[in-house]
Amino acid sequence: MKGGIPGFVRVVAPNEIAWPDYDGNRMYRSLGNIIKNPAVGLLFLKFDATSTQLRFTGRARIDENPEAIANIAGAKRLFRVTAENIFYNCPRYVPKMALVEQSPYSPKPDYTPPEPEWKSRDYIREVL
């Protein structure tokens, strides 16, 4: 799952979307998966149990161009996906949930997210 403030996924061309890769748990699973196999399937949904879901399939690539991320708060690189198929999907199995608050860890302009507590634990600090 990838998340961020509203608008963190952007349409950058008629058939391409992009979103920032933020500092995470340093497991790099999304990056590794894309390097190994760029075919991706994405599901965009709103947790209200009534909105239509959007499915998106395509080919992903990693963009590490400093100019591409210069104006995106907290971005380490970008994920870019060129669309092959975009289609709606029925929301009937999506549970109704509510957004209580945005994550304080989501980067945004003029804001420095707090350091996650787990990064200060003795057993992990020295390997980060």
mmCIF file of C-alpha atoms in Angstrom:
data_model
loop_
_atom_site.group_PDB
_atom_site.id
_atom_site.type_symbol
_atom_site.label_atom_id
_atom_site.label_comp_id
_atom_site.label_asym_id
_atom_site.label_seq_id
_atom_site.Cartn_x
_atom_site.Cartn_y
_atom_site.Cartn_z
ATOM 1 C CA MET A 1 0.000 0.000 0.000
ATOM 2 C CA LYS A 2 1.193 3.474 -0.820
ATOM 3 C CA GLY A 3 -0.371 6.523 0.710
ATOM 4 C CA GLY A 4 0.090 10.235 1.031
ATOM 5 C CA ILE A 5 -1.758 13.498 1.182
ATOM 6 C CA PRO A 6 -4.530 13.947 -1.398
ATOM 7 C CA GLY A 7 -2.983 14.539 -4.807
ATOM 8 C CA PHE A 8 0.276 12.683 -4.182
ATOM 9 C CA VAL A 9 -0.449 10.529 -7.254
ATOM 10 C CA ARG A 10 -0.371 12.793 -10.285
ATOM 11 C CA VAL A 11 -1.366 12.431 -13.912
ATOM 12 C CA VAL A 12 1.802 13.558 -15.711
ATOM 13 C CA ALA A 13 0.883 12.652 -19.300
ATOM 14 C CA PRO A 14 -2.248 11.417 -21.093
ATOM 15 C CA ASN A 15 -1.324 7.810 -20.298
ATOM 16 C CA GLU A 16 1.088 8.159 -17.371
ATOM 17 C CA ILE A 17 0.833 8.640 -13.619
ATOM 18 C CA ALA A 18 3.593 9.247 -11.096
ATOM 19 C CA TRP A 19 3.954 9.347 -7.337
ATOM 20 C CA PRO A 20 6.860 9.917 -4.980
ATOM 21 C CA ASP A 21 8.765 7.237 -3.129
ATOM 22 C CA TYR A 22 9.192 8.416 0.436
ATOM 23 C CA ASP A 23 11.576 7.315 3.174
ATOM 24 C CA GLY A 24 10.063 4.120 4.540
ATOM 25 C CA ASN A 25 11.121 0.938 6.268
ATOM 26 C CA ARG A 26 14.137 0.506 3.966
ATOM 27 C CA MET A 27 12.986 -2.851 2.695
ATOM 28 C CA TYR A 28 12.594 -1.447 -0.850
ATOM 29 C CA ARG A 29 10.022 -4.062 -1.845
ATOM 30 C CA SER A 30 8.213 -1.869 -4.355
ATOM 31 C CA LEU A 31 11.505 -0.818 -5.939
ATOM 32 C CA GLY A 32 12.775 -4.389 -6.080
ATOM 33 C CA ASN A 33 9.552 -5.691 -7.560
ATOM 34 C CA ILE A 34 9.578 -3.043 -10.298
ATOM 35 C CA ILE A 35 13.223 -3.729 -11.126
ATOM 36 C CA LYS A 36 12.507 -7.451 -11.420
ATOM 37 C CA ASN A 37 9.175 -7.120 -13.239
ATOM 38 C CA PRO A 38 7.817 -3.740 -14.356
ATOM 39 C CA ALA A 39 4.278 -5.064 -14.972
ATOM 40 C CA VAL A 40 2.021 -3.560 -12.299
ATOM 41 C CA GLY A 41 -1.603 -3.558 -11.267
ATOM 42 C CA LEU A 42 -2.867 -0.705 -9.111
ATOM 43 C CA LEU A 43 -6.154 -0.230 -7.308
ATOM 44 C CA PHE A 44 -7.293 3.241 -6.316
ATOM 45 C CA LEU A 45 -10.146 3.336 -3.860
ATOM 46 C CA LYS A 46 -11.953 5.452 -1.369
ATOM 47 C CA PHE A 47 -12.929 3.657 1.816
ATOM 48 C CA ASP A 48 -16.566 4.732 1.836
ATOM 49 C CA ALA A 49 -18.093 1.484 0.474
ATOM 50 C CA THR A 50 -19.952 3.356 -2.271
ATOM 51 C CA SER A 51 -17.392 5.051 -4.522
ATOM 52 C CA THR A 52 -16.307 3.324 -7.686
ATOM 53 C CA GLN A 53 -12.835 1.861 -7.572
ATOM 54 C CA LEU A 54 -10.341 2.515 -10.351
ATOM 55 C CA ARG A 55 -8.052 -0.246 -11.579
ATOM 56 C CA PHE A 56 -4.931 0.639 -13.483
ATOM 57 C CA THR A 57 -2.527 -1.789 -15.188
ATOM 58 C CA GLY A 58 0.671 -0.879 -16.948
ATOM 59 C CA ARG A 59 4.453 -0.787 -16.971
ATOM 60 C CA ALA A 60 6.341 0.893 -14.152
ATOM 61 C CA ARG A 61 9.723 2.518 -14.059
ATOM 62 C CA ILE A 62 11.766 4.291 -11.434
ATOM 63 C CA ASP A 63 12.767 7.899 -12.079
ATOM 64 C CA GLU A 64 15.713 9.110 -9.985
ATOM 65 C CA ASN A 65 16.270 12.322 -11.938
ATOM 66 C CA PRO A 66 16.880 15.099 -9.354
ATOM 67 C CA GLU A 67 14.918 17.564 -11.502
ATOM 68 C CA ALA A 68 11.856 15.286 -11.422
ATOM 69 C CA ILE A 69 11.703 15.273 -7.618
ATOM 70 C CA ALA A 70 13.025 18.764 -6.899
ATOM 71 C CA ASN A 71 9.605 20.256 -6.124
ATOM 72 C CA ILE A 72 8.049 17.232 -4.413
ATOM 73 C CA ALA A 73 8.376 17.349 -0.622
ATOM 74 C CA GLY A 74 10.065 14.273 0.826
ATOM 75 C CA ALA A 75 10.529 12.449 -2.490
ATOM 76 C CA LYS A 76 13.543 10.161 -2.851
ATOM 77 C CA ARG A 77 12.571 9.175 -6.400
ATOM 78 C CA LEU A 78 9.406 8.771 -8.480
ATOM 79 C CA PHE A 79 7.455 5.737 -9.540
ATOM 80 C CA ARG A 80 6.082 6.260 -13.041
ATOM 81 C CA VAL A 81 3.498 3.987 -14.628
ATOM 82 C CA THR A 82 2.486 4.051 -18.275
ATOM 83 C CA ALA A 83 -1.097 2.849 -18.592
ATOM 84 C CA GLU A 84 -2.091 -0.196 -20.584
ATOM 85 C CA ASN A 85 -5.609 -0.531 -19.144
ATOM 86 C CA ILE A 86 -7.724 1.685 -16.908
ATOM 87 C CA PHE A 87 -11.154 0.514 -15.827
ATOM 88 C CA TYR A 88 -13.747 0.876 -13.090
ATOM 89 C CA ASN A 89 -14.460 -1.832 -10.572
ATOM 90 C CA CYS A 90 -17.472 -2.454 -8.341
ATOM 91 C CA PRO A 91 -16.980 -1.336 -4.702
ATOM 92 C CA ARG A 92 -19.311 -3.890 -3.102
ATOM 93 C CA TYR A 93 -16.566 -5.753 -1.196
ATOM 94 C CA VAL A 94 -14.763 -2.665 0.061
ATOM 95 C CA PRO A 95 -15.578 -2.157 3.733
ATOM 96 C CA LYS A 96 -16.793 1.226 4.856
ATOM 97 C CA MET A 97 -13.997 3.002 6.693
ATOM 98 C CA ALA A 98 -13.378 6.580 7.672
ATOM 99 C CA LEU A 99 -10.248 8.669 7.509
ATOM 100 C CA VAL A 100 -9.740 9.827 11.072
ATOM 101 C CA GLU A 101 -6.701 11.930 10.226
ATOM 102 C CA GLN A 102 -3.909 12.146 7.690
ATOM 103 C CA SER A 103 -0.723 10.388 8.712
ATOM 104 C CA PRO A 104 1.749 12.772 10.365
ATOM 105 C CA TYR A 105 4.476 10.914 8.443
ATOM 106 C CA SER A 106 3.198 11.954 4.996
ATOM 107 C CA PRO A 107 5.561 14.556 3.547
ATOM 108 C CA LYS A 108 4.089 17.827 2.359
ATOM 109 C CA PRO A 109 5.446 21.266 1.480
ATOM 110 C CA ASP A 110 6.881 23.285 4.372
ATOM 111 C CA TYR A 111 6.541 20.383 6.816
ATOM 112 C CA THR A 112 9.099 17.971 8.259
ATOM 113 C CA PRO A 113 7.490 14.694 9.335
ATOM 114 C CA PRO A 114 8.496 13.296 12.731
ATOM 115 C CA GLU A 115 10.984 10.446 12.864
ATOM 116 C CA PRO A 116 9.130 7.146 13.404
ATOM 117 C CA GLU A 117 9.709 5.697 16.871
ATOM 118 C CA TRP A 118 10.902 2.349 15.534
ATOM 119 C CA LYS A 119 13.903 3.986 13.846
ATOM 120 C CA SER A 120 15.319 4.876 17.274
ATOM 121 C CA ARG A 121 15.260 1.323 18.637
ATOM 122 C CA ASP A 122 18.716 -0.002 19.539
ATOM 123 C CA TYR A 123 18.509 -3.134 17.390
ATOM 124 C CA ILE A 124 17.700 -1.199 14.216
ATOM 125 C CA ARG A 125 19.336 2.220 14.600
ATOM 126 C CA GLU A 126 22.827 1.087 13.605
ATOM 127 C CA VAL A 127 21.690 -0.615 10.386
ATOM 128 C CA LEU A 128 19.720 2.359 9.131
#
